Short mmCIF file of C-alpha atoms and ligand atoms in Angstrom, two decimals:
data_model
loop_
_atom_site.label_atom_id
_atom_site.label_comp_id
_atom_site.label_asym_id
_atom_site.label_seq_id
_atom_site.Cartn_x
_atom_site.Cartn_y
_atom_site.Cartn_z
CA MET A 1 10.84 -34.67 43.12
CA GLU A 2 9.05 -31.53 42.01
CA ILE A 3 9.78 -29.55 38.91
CA PHE A 4 8.46 -26.51 37.13
CA ARG A 5 7.10 -27.33 33.67
CA VAL A 6 6.92 -24.28 31.53
CA GLN A 7 5.32 -23.95 28.16
CA GLY A 8 6.88 -20.95 26.45
CA GLY A 9 5.25 -18.55 24.09
CA GLY A 10 2.54 -16.61 25.92
CA HIS A 11 2.55 -13.07 27.17
CA LEU A 12 2.45 -11.98 30.85
CA VAL A 13 -0.34 -9.69 31.70
CA GLY A 14 -1.82 -8.55 35.03
CA GLU A 15 -0.73 -7.59 38.58
CA VAL A 16 1.55 -9.27 41.05
CA ARG A 17 2.29 -8.31 44.64
CA VAL A 18 5.76 -8.31 46.14
CA GLY A 19 6.23 -9.03 49.86
CA GLY A 20 9.21 -8.50 52.14
CA ALA A 21 12.70 -9.34 51.06
CA LYS A 22 14.35 -12.64 51.98
CA ASN A 23 17.59 -10.82 52.48
CA SER A 24 15.86 -8.39 54.93
CA ILE A 25 13.71 -10.66 57.08
CA LEU A 26 16.45 -13.23 57.75
CA LYS A 27 18.76 -10.42 58.98
CA LEU A 28 16.00 -8.75 61.07
CA MET A 29 15.40 -12.10 62.73
CA ALA A 30 19.07 -12.24 63.74
CA ILE A 31 18.97 -8.56 64.92
CA ALA A 32 16.08 -9.54 67.24
CA LEU A 33 18.65 -11.55 69.30
CA LEU A 34 20.14 -8.20 70.47
CA ALA A 35 17.19 -7.58 72.82
CA PRO A 36 15.48 -9.90 75.28
CA GLY A 37 11.67 -9.93 74.94
CA ARG A 38 9.22 -10.03 72.03
CA THR A 39 10.13 -8.72 68.58
CA VAL A 40 7.45 -8.74 65.84
CA LEU A 41 8.43 -8.48 62.16
CA HIS A 42 5.65 -7.83 59.62
CA ASN A 43 5.61 -8.38 55.82
CA ALA A 44 7.74 -11.58 55.98
CA PRO A 45 7.74 -13.45 52.75
CA ARG A 46 6.38 -17.05 52.73
CA ILE A 47 9.61 -18.79 51.76
CA ALA A 48 11.50 -21.80 52.95
CA ASP A 49 14.38 -19.75 54.38
CA VAL A 50 12.20 -18.15 57.04
CA ALA A 51 11.44 -21.57 58.42
CA ILE A 52 15.13 -22.47 58.57
CA MET A 53 16.02 -19.15 60.25
CA SER A 54 13.16 -19.80 62.73
CA GLU A 55 14.80 -23.14 63.56
CA VAL A 56 18.14 -21.48 64.04
CA LEU A 57 16.62 -19.10 66.57
CA ARG A 58 14.68 -21.85 68.34
CA ARG A 59 17.89 -23.84 68.90
CA LEU A 60 19.25 -20.67 70.53
CA GLY A 61 16.37 -20.88 72.97
CA CYS A 62 13.90 -18.43 71.33
CA GLN A 63 10.21 -19.05 70.75
CA VAL A 64 9.32 -18.26 67.23
CA GLU A 65 5.76 -18.06 65.81
CA VAL A 66 5.04 -17.37 62.15
CA LYS A 67 1.43 -16.42 61.35
CA PRO A 68 -0.36 -14.65 58.49
CA ASP A 69 -0.05 -10.84 58.59
CA SER A 70 -3.41 -9.40 59.72
CA GLU A 71 -3.10 -6.43 57.34
CA GLU A 72 -3.10 -6.32 53.50
CA ASP A 73 -3.93 -9.39 51.44
CA CYS A 74 -2.53 -12.04 53.79
CA SER A 75 0.10 -13.13 51.36
CA THR A 76 2.77 -12.29 53.87
CA ASP A 77 3.47 -13.36 57.44
CA SER A 78 4.34 -11.88 60.80
CA VAL A 79 7.24 -13.43 62.63
CA CYS A 80 7.00 -13.15 66.45
CA ILE A 81 10.23 -13.87 68.27
CA ASP A 82 10.58 -14.20 72.05
CA VAL A 83 14.22 -13.95 72.98
CA PRO A 84 15.25 -15.19 76.43
CA GLU A 85 17.76 -13.36 78.70
CA ASP A 86 20.12 -16.30 78.53
CA VAL A 87 19.92 -16.81 74.74
CA GLY A 88 22.12 -19.66 73.39
CA THR A 89 25.50 -19.07 71.68
CA GLU A 90 25.91 -21.91 69.15
CA ALA A 91 24.73 -22.35 65.59
CA ASP A 92 25.47 -25.84 64.06
CA TYR A 93 26.62 -26.74 60.59
CA ASP A 94 23.43 -28.68 59.79
CA LEU A 95 21.49 -25.44 59.72
CA VAL A 96 24.18 -23.00 58.70
CA ARG A 97 25.00 -25.00 55.59
CA ARG A 98 21.31 -24.86 54.55
CA LEU A 99 21.09 -21.12 55.27
CA ARG A 100 24.11 -18.98 54.82
CA ALA A 101 22.37 -16.02 56.48
CA SER A 102 22.63 -17.94 59.78
CA ILE A 103 26.11 -16.37 59.98
CA ASN A 104 24.28 -13.14 60.90
CA VAL A 105 23.87 -14.41 64.41
CA LEU A 106 27.60 -13.94 64.95
CA GLY A 107 27.60 -10.18 65.58
CA PRO A 108 24.43 -10.03 67.76
CA LEU A 109 25.38 -13.01 69.96
CA LEU A 110 28.94 -11.82 70.44
CA ALA A 111 27.71 -8.45 71.52
CA ARG A 112 25.01 -9.84 73.83
CA ARG A 113 26.76 -12.86 75.34
CA GLY A 114 30.43 -12.15 74.93
CA HIS A 115 31.02 -15.48 73.23
CA VAL A 116 29.65 -17.30 70.20
CA LYS A 117 30.34 -20.43 68.13
CA VAL A 118 28.94 -20.51 64.57
CA ALA A 119 29.64 -23.12 61.92
CA HIS A 120 31.58 -21.77 58.91
CA PRO A 121 29.05 -21.86 55.99
CA GLY A 122 31.68 -22.64 53.30
CA GLY A 123 31.25 -21.65 49.70
CA ASP A 124 28.23 -22.31 47.53
CA ALA A 125 27.07 -22.49 43.85
CA ILE A 126 27.67 -18.78 43.16
CA GLY A 127 31.16 -18.44 44.61
CA SER A 128 33.67 -18.84 47.36
CA ARG A 129 32.01 -16.44 49.89
CA GLY A 130 34.68 -15.71 52.62
CA LEU A 131 34.14 -14.47 56.15
CA ASP A 132 37.43 -12.57 56.45
CA TYR A 133 35.86 -9.13 56.41
CA HIS A 134 33.38 -10.05 59.11
CA ILE A 135 36.23 -11.46 61.28
CA ALA A 136 38.67 -8.54 60.67
CA GLY A 137 35.99 -6.02 61.60
CA LEU A 138 35.02 -7.82 64.86
CA ARG A 139 38.66 -8.21 65.78
CA ARG A 140 39.19 -4.48 65.49
CA MET A 141 36.43 -4.16 68.08
CA GLY A 142 38.46 -6.36 70.49
CA ALA A 143 37.07 -9.82 69.69
CA GLU A 144 39.32 -12.80 69.87
CA ILE A 145 38.41 -15.08 67.00
CA THR A 146 39.57 -18.54 66.15
CA SER A 147 38.56 -21.13 63.65
CA GLU A 148 38.28 -24.68 65.00
CA HIS A 149 36.84 -27.82 63.54
CA GLY A 150 34.67 -25.94 61.03
CA PHE A 151 33.44 -23.37 63.56
CA VAL A 152 34.14 -19.68 63.95
CA ILE A 153 34.57 -19.05 67.63
CA ALA A 154 34.56 -15.46 68.95
CA ARG A 155 34.97 -14.06 72.39
CA ALA A 156 35.04 -10.59 73.83
CA GLU A 157 34.17 -9.54 77.40
CA ARG A 158 32.91 -6.16 76.10
CA LEU A 159 33.49 -4.99 72.51
CA HIS A 160 34.84 -1.48 72.03
CA GLY A 161 34.27 1.01 69.28
CA ALA A 162 36.69 1.08 66.36
CA SER A 163 37.35 2.67 63.01
CA ILE A 164 36.83 -0.03 60.35
CA VAL A 165 37.36 0.23 56.65
CA LEU A 166 35.87 -2.71 54.70
CA GLU A 167 37.98 -3.90 51.77
CA PHE A 168 34.73 -4.40 49.80
CA PRO A 169 31.26 -3.20 50.75
CA SER A 170 30.15 -6.63 51.82
CA VAL A 171 26.52 -6.85 52.88
CA GLY A 172 27.05 -9.63 55.47
CA ALA A 173 30.15 -8.12 56.98
CA THR A 174 28.46 -4.68 57.30
CA GLU A 175 25.51 -6.33 59.00
CA ASN A 176 27.54 -8.37 61.47
CA ILE A 177 29.87 -5.49 62.39
CA LEU A 178 26.96 -3.12 62.75
CA ALA A 179 25.10 -5.52 64.98
CA ALA A 180 28.11 -5.96 67.24
CA ALA A 181 28.88 -2.15 67.35
CA VAL A 182 25.46 -1.13 68.68
CA LEU A 183 26.27 -2.71 72.07
CA ALA A 184 30.00 -1.96 72.04
CA LYS A 185 31.61 0.68 74.32
CA GLY A 186 32.15 3.92 72.37
CA CYS A 187 31.89 4.92 68.81
CA THR A 188 32.39 2.72 65.69
CA VAL A 189 32.76 4.04 62.23
CA ILE A 190 32.32 1.60 59.34
CA ASP A 191 33.76 2.97 56.07
CA ASN A 192 33.02 1.48 52.67
CA ALA A 193 29.91 0.00 54.22
CA ALA A 194 27.26 -1.67 52.05
CA ARG A 195 24.47 0.70 51.06
CA GLU A 196 21.74 -1.86 50.19
CA PRO A 197 18.17 -0.98 51.24
CA GLU A 198 18.18 -4.05 53.48
CA ILE A 199 21.00 -2.42 55.54
CA GLY A 200 18.89 0.84 55.80
CA ASN A 201 16.07 -1.42 57.09
CA ILE A 202 18.30 -2.91 59.72
CA VAL A 203 19.47 0.54 60.81
CA ALA A 204 15.82 1.69 61.17
CA MET A 205 15.06 -1.32 63.31
CA LEU A 206 18.14 -0.88 65.45
CA ASN A 207 17.39 2.78 66.02
CA GLY A 208 13.85 1.86 66.96
CA MET A 209 15.37 -0.55 69.56
CA GLY A 210 17.30 2.32 71.08
CA ALA A 211 20.56 2.05 69.10
CA ARG A 212 22.32 5.18 67.87
CA VAL A 213 23.28 4.60 64.25
CA SER A 214 23.61 7.28 61.55
CA GLY A 215 24.60 7.27 57.88
CA ALA A 216 22.27 4.52 56.50
CA GLY A 217 22.24 4.54 52.72
CA SER A 218 25.73 6.14 52.63
CA SER A 219 29.14 4.44 52.65
CA THR A 220 29.93 5.52 56.21
CA LEU A 221 27.96 4.24 59.16
CA GLU A 222 28.57 5.82 62.55
CA VAL A 223 27.47 3.88 65.63
CA GLU A 224 27.43 5.21 69.21
CA GLY A 225 27.28 2.09 71.41
CA VAL A 226 24.57 1.87 74.07
CA GLU A 227 24.15 -0.36 77.17
CA GLU A 228 21.09 -2.23 76.11
CA LEU A 229 18.30 -2.46 73.49
CA THR A 230 14.58 -3.15 73.69
CA PRO A 231 12.51 -5.24 71.25
CA VAL A 232 10.32 -3.60 68.63
CA THR A 233 7.67 -4.18 65.99
CA HIS A 234 9.12 -3.65 62.54
CA ARG A 235 8.28 -4.03 58.85
CA THR A 236 10.43 -5.87 56.30
CA VAL A 237 11.52 -3.90 53.26
CA PRO A 238 9.99 -5.01 49.89
CA ASP A 239 11.94 -7.63 47.88
CA ARG A 240 13.75 -5.72 45.21
CA ILE A 241 15.15 -8.87 43.60
CA VAL A 242 11.75 -10.56 43.36
CA ALA A 243 10.30 -7.31 41.96
CA GLY A 244 13.17 -7.13 39.44
CA THR A 245 12.52 -10.71 38.42
CA TRP A 246 8.91 -9.86 37.60
CA ALA A 247 10.02 -6.87 35.70
CA TYR A 248 12.50 -8.84 33.55
CA ALA A 249 9.93 -11.62 33.11
CA ALA A 250 7.47 -9.09 31.80
CA ALA A 251 10.09 -7.81 29.26
CA ILE A 252 11.08 -11.31 28.14
CA ALA A 253 7.47 -12.39 27.63
CA GLN A 254 6.60 -9.06 25.94
CA GLY A 255 3.91 -8.39 28.53
CA ASP A 256 2.29 -5.77 30.70
CA VAL A 257 2.80 -6.32 34.46
CA LEU A 258 2.10 -4.12 37.38
CA ILE A 259 4.35 -4.98 40.30
CA ARG A 260 2.59 -3.83 43.50
CA GLY A 261 4.32 -3.17 46.80
CA ALA A 262 7.76 -2.79 45.15
CA ASP A 263 9.92 0.28 45.42
CA ALA A 264 11.32 1.25 42.05
CA SER A 265 14.01 3.49 43.75
CA HIS A 266 15.65 0.26 44.97
CA LEU A 267 16.09 -0.99 41.37
CA ARG A 268 17.07 2.14 39.50
CA VAL A 269 19.88 0.72 37.27
CA ALA A 270 17.95 -2.49 36.50
CA LEU A 271 14.83 -0.63 35.52
CA ASP A 272 16.80 1.91 33.44
CA LYS A 273 18.20 -1.06 31.53
CA LEU A 274 14.67 -2.25 30.80
CA ALA A 275 13.78 1.20 29.48
CA HIS A 276 16.82 1.09 27.20
CA ALA A 277 15.75 -2.36 26.05
CA GLY A 278 12.48 -0.76 24.91
CA ALA A 279 10.07 -1.19 27.84
CA ARG A 280 7.71 1.48 28.97
CA MET A 281 8.18 1.98 32.70
CA THR A 282 5.69 3.67 34.98
CA ASP A 283 6.58 4.42 38.62
CA LEU A 284 3.56 4.34 40.99
CA GLY A 285 5.52 5.42 44.05
CA ALA A 286 6.78 3.60 47.12
CA ASP A 287 3.55 3.22 49.13
CA PRO A 288 3.73 -0.40 50.48
CA ILE A 289 0.09 -1.10 49.59
CA HIS A 290 -0.77 1.03 46.53
CA GLY A 291 2.71 1.82 45.13
CA GLY A 292 4.92 -0.17 42.78
CA PHE A 293 5.74 0.05 39.11
CA ARG A 294 4.46 -1.13 35.74
CA VAL A 295 6.46 -2.68 32.87
CA GLN A 296 5.05 -2.77 29.35
CA MET A 297 7.02 -4.32 26.49
CA THR A 298 5.42 -4.53 23.13
CA GLN A 299 8.32 -5.71 20.92
CA ARG A 300 11.39 -7.89 21.08
CA PRO A 301 13.80 -6.30 23.61
CA ARG A 302 16.94 -4.48 22.32
CA ALA A 303 20.25 -5.78 23.72
CA VAL A 304 21.74 -3.91 26.74
CA ASP A 305 25.07 -4.33 28.54
CA VAL A 306 25.08 -5.05 32.26
CA VAL A 307 27.84 -4.61 34.91
CA THR A 308 26.99 -5.91 38.42
CA LEU A 309 28.17 -3.85 41.39
CA PRO A 310 27.20 -3.39 45.00
CA PHE A 311 24.12 -1.17 45.58
CA PRO A 312 23.15 1.21 43.98
CA GLY A 313 24.75 -0.61 40.98
CA PHE A 314 23.10 -3.49 39.07
CA ALA A 315 22.50 -6.24 41.70
CA THR A 316 24.45 -9.52 41.17
CA ASP A 317 21.34 -11.35 42.19
CA MET A 318 19.63 -9.99 39.00
CA LEU A 319 22.46 -11.21 36.68
CA PRO A 320 20.59 -14.42 35.73
CA MET A 321 17.51 -12.29 34.84
CA ALA A 322 19.69 -10.04 32.74
CA ILE A 323 21.24 -13.08 30.96
CA ALA A 324 17.76 -14.48 30.34
CA LEU A 325 16.71 -11.15 28.82
CA ALA A 326 19.86 -10.82 26.77
CA SER A 327 19.37 -14.35 25.38
CA VAL A 328 16.11 -13.28 23.65
CA SER A 329 17.14 -9.67 22.82
CA GLU A 330 18.03 -8.26 19.44
CA GLY A 331 21.85 -7.94 19.24
CA PRO A 332 24.76 -8.87 21.47
CA SER A 333 24.95 -7.94 25.18
CA LEU A 334 28.13 -7.79 27.32
CA MET A 335 27.61 -8.97 30.87
CA THR A 336 30.25 -8.31 33.55
CA GLU A 337 30.00 -9.90 37.01
CA ASN A 338 32.03 -8.24 39.74
CA VAL A 339 30.68 -9.74 42.93
CA PHE A 340 30.64 -13.55 42.81
CA ASP A 341 33.17 -15.70 40.99
CA ALA A 342 30.90 -18.57 39.93
CA ARG A 343 27.73 -16.69 38.90
CA PHE A 344 28.25 -17.71 35.27
CA MET A 345 27.67 -21.40 36.07
CA PHE A 346 24.11 -20.43 35.15
CA ALA A 347 25.26 -19.94 31.49
CA ASN A 348 25.71 -23.75 31.19
CA GLU A 349 22.07 -24.39 31.91
CA MET A 350 21.02 -21.50 29.62
CA ALA A 351 23.05 -23.13 26.85
CA ARG A 352 20.70 -26.15 27.16
CA LEU A 353 17.88 -23.81 26.26
CA GLY A 354 19.81 -22.82 23.12
CA ALA A 355 21.14 -19.50 24.48
CA GLU A 356 24.37 -18.38 22.80
CA ILE A 357 26.65 -17.34 25.64
CA ARG A 358 30.42 -17.15 25.66
CA THR A 359 32.07 -16.59 28.99
CA ASP A 360 35.59 -15.38 29.67
CA GLY A 361 36.54 -14.83 33.37
CA HIS A 362 34.01 -12.37 34.76
CA HIS A 363 32.63 -11.34 31.37
CA ALA A 364 30.08 -13.00 29.12
CA VAL A 365 28.89 -12.11 25.66
CA VAL A 366 25.28 -13.15 24.97
CA ARG A 367 24.01 -13.18 21.38
CA GLY A 368 20.28 -12.88 21.55
CA LYS A 369 17.89 -15.17 19.59
CA GLU A 370 14.22 -14.57 18.83
CA TRP A 371 13.33 -17.85 20.49
CA LEU A 372 15.04 -20.25 22.89
CA SER A 373 14.29 -23.99 22.78
CA GLY A 374 12.66 -25.72 25.70
CA ALA A 375 14.71 -28.49 27.47
CA PRO A 376 15.19 -30.10 30.86
CA VAL A 377 17.42 -27.83 32.98
CA ARG A 378 18.55 -27.66 36.62
CA ALA A 379 18.33 -24.76 39.08
CA THR A 380 21.74 -24.41 40.72
CA ASP A 381 20.77 -21.59 43.06
CA ILE A 382 17.76 -19.41 43.84
CA ARG A 383 18.36 -16.75 41.22
CA ALA A 384 19.53 -19.17 38.57
CA GLY A 385 16.34 -21.10 39.08
CA ALA A 386 14.17 -17.98 38.64
CA GLY A 387 16.29 -16.93 35.59
CA LEU A 388 15.72 -20.31 33.87
CA VAL A 389 11.93 -20.12 34.47
CA ILE A 390 11.61 -16.64 33.01
CA ALA A 391 13.91 -17.53 30.04
CA ALA A 392 11.61 -20.49 29.41
CA LEU A 393 8.69 -18.13 28.86
CA ARG A 394 10.27 -17.31 25.52
CA ALA A 395 11.32 -20.91 24.64
CA GLU A 396 9.56 -23.04 22.06
CA GLY A 397 7.97 -26.12 23.54
CA PHE A 398 8.35 -27.35 27.12
CA THR A 399 11.12 -26.54 29.67
CA GLU A 400 11.38 -28.61 32.82
CA VAL A 401 13.29 -26.91 35.62
CA SER A 402 14.44 -29.32 38.37
CA ASP A 403 15.96 -28.67 41.86
CA ILE A 404 13.26 -26.08 42.41
CA HIS A 405 13.79 -26.25 46.14
CA HIS A 406 16.32 -23.48 45.46
CA VAL A 407 13.57 -21.27 43.93
CA ASP A 408 11.33 -21.98 46.98
CA ARG A 409 14.00 -20.39 49.16
CA GLY A 410 13.34 -16.92 47.66
CA TYR A 411 10.18 -16.78 45.61
CA PRO A 412 6.84 -17.25 47.38
CA ASP A 413 4.33 -19.24 45.20
CA PHE A 414 6.36 -18.62 42.04
CA ALA A 415 4.42 -20.96 39.74
CA THR A 416 0.95 -19.73 41.01
CA GLN A 417 1.95 -16.09 40.60
CA LEU A 418 3.13 -16.80 37.05
CA GLN A 419 -0.12 -18.65 36.24
CA LYS A 420 -2.12 -15.63 37.46
CA LEU A 421 -0.19 -13.54 34.93
CA GLY A 422 -1.28 -16.00 32.18
CA ALA A 423 1.92 -18.04 31.94
CA GLN A 424 1.69 -21.80 31.18
CA VAL A 425 3.64 -22.91 34.24
CA GLU A 426 2.91 -25.91 36.41
CA ARG A 427 4.56 -27.28 39.49
CA VAL A 428 4.51 -31.03 39.06
CA GLN A 429 5.62 -34.10 40.92
CA VAL A 430 7.81 -36.46 38.86
CA ALA A 431 9.59 -39.68 39.76
CA GLU A 432 13.29 -39.47 40.35
CA PRO A 433 15.06 -41.00 37.30
CA GLU A 434 16.38 -44.45 38.10
CA LEU A 435 20.08 -45.06 37.41
CA GLY A 436 21.03 -48.10 35.39
CA VAL A 437 23.66 -50.50 36.86
N1 EPU B 1 33.45 -11.52 50.73
C1 EPU B 1 34.72 -11.82 51.15
N2 EPU B 1 34.95 -11.85 52.51
C2 EPU B 1 33.94 -11.58 53.34
C3 EPU B 1 32.70 -11.24 52.93
C4 EPU B 1 32.45 -11.21 51.55
O1 EPU B 1 35.62 -12.16 50.37
O2 EPU B 1 34.26 -11.60 54.59
C5 EPU B 1 33.23 -11.47 49.29
C6 EPU B 1 32.22 -12.57 48.77
O3 EPU B 1 32.84 -13.79 48.57
C7 EPU B 1 31.66 -11.93 47.60
C8 EPU B 1 31.62 -10.43 47.87
O4 EPU B 1 32.54 -10.22 48.94
O5 EPU B 1 32.53 -12.16 46.50
C9 EPU B 1 30.27 -9.89 48.28
O6 EPU B 1 29.73 -10.65 49.32
P1 EPU B 1 28.61 -10.07 50.40
O7 EPU B 1 29.26 -10.21 51.77
O8 EPU B 1 28.27 -8.66 49.96
O9 EPU B 1 27.46 -11.02 50.15
P2 EPU B 1 26.57 -11.83 51.26
O10 EPU B 1 26.32 -10.92 52.49
O11 EPU B 1 27.26 -13.15 51.49
C10 EPU B 1 24.28 -11.03 50.33
C11 EPU B 1 23.07 -11.73 49.81
C12 EPU B 1 23.26 -12.29 48.50
C13 EPU B 1 23.75 -11.22 47.56
C14 EPU B 1 24.98 -10.51 48.18
C15 EPU B 1 25.38 -9.28 47.30
C16 EPU B 1 22.01 -12.44 51.86
C17 EPU B 1 21.59 -13.60 52.70
N3 EPU B 1 22.64 -12.76 50.76
O12 EPU B 1 25.24 -12.05 50.45
O13 EPU B 1 22.09 -12.80 48.05
O14 EPU B 1 24.03 -11.72 46.30
O15 EPU B 1 24.68 -9.98 49.43
O16 EPU B 1 24.38 -8.39 47.15
O17 EPU B 1 21.69 -11.30 52.16
C18 EPU B 1 20.60 -14.36 47.10
O18 EPU B 1 19.65 -13.80 47.67
O19 EPU B 1 20.41 -15.16 46.17
C19 EPU B 1 21.94 -14.00 47.39
C20 EPU B 1 22.98 -14.75 47.06
#
């Protein structure tokens, strides 16, 4: 098995480039299913999840080719997807359980083919993660949906427009309902829709394909259904969570890091928190090549409180980074998690690094220490893994982070990028420990 071995204590200095967002590319790949023909998606991150989503699409009969982007510095890929007229309608559990975003084929396939069978992904390490909002929205558009033997099965001869109010601005439910509504008959209004930049990116792609969607970035999306869509070439939005991870890493390691290709306007609350913690922040604009932002931290961070909320609030995916920062800050920080019920599982691993964290329901109080203490820890999900690695930058001695396949799902070349910034981080192969009898 592979682990990250981190020797804490150094500063992070230099420049790092952020590619497209995991939570954008996977959804754009599913959106491609709405139009027969060739879709090309640029700025795709080199992460394990793109390979899994490619396999999901191949099993639906698509041809998928992933090759280096010709532009920029070749650290990102282009994903070319050829979608057949008679695209398949079934996504099995063996892939869906490895990649929850596979559920995003539900809306496009229902709209295109009139029937679809997708395995229920179940919960995961960060929470229970239901599908009820997806299902309720599609039902309002006329779909008949049943749940049988672990599959969600949906049918509708032709979906019709509907007025849908989401109970919670769920990212996945907004995406599935939106993807179904673009080919439905008539107008659909989605109220309390998610406002994440990745949704705006989907809307831009859909409109490029001939869809008629307005309201991106607001809580109300209006969709005028059309008869058919045509494939496009489209660019993935930069990964705001990866960018935020670099920003928090720079603050924890008291460094000076320029994060190129990121869009600071997608991270306003998270970056404001860093400024309150004492970092100097410089916004270089949103140009995908030359833009980005710089984080300089010259002293121990001051404690800041964090409340996670849907966009534009503090992203739940950044909570582990906030806890890592709080663990080495001066003073106590109050963390409140409002999106996933099991995010604080991460606190148990942080405790192994000596972090003082007391959780109570969806709150945690973190009492910062000047130094953490290196120890073997386990990544329980993508963001927890990244949080442990950046916390280890400020831990005395060595930290060994195992189960790093989680981190590979979302962070391209994480260890190499950290090394380039001067961190003592290695990716090493170790033998699985043998169990005694
Ligand atoms: N929820 C329901 N019922 C539903 C849908 C959602 O109860 O039908 C609940 C969830 O259980 C959760 C909350 O609503 O408590 C929010 O879930 P949401 O649907 O917004 O999340 P998601 O679409 O499943 C995406 C990202 C997550 C990110 C969340 C929130 C992808 C592939 N995943 O998940 O990213 O945390 O939005 O921003 O886009 C990650 O990248 O590490 C990750 C977990």
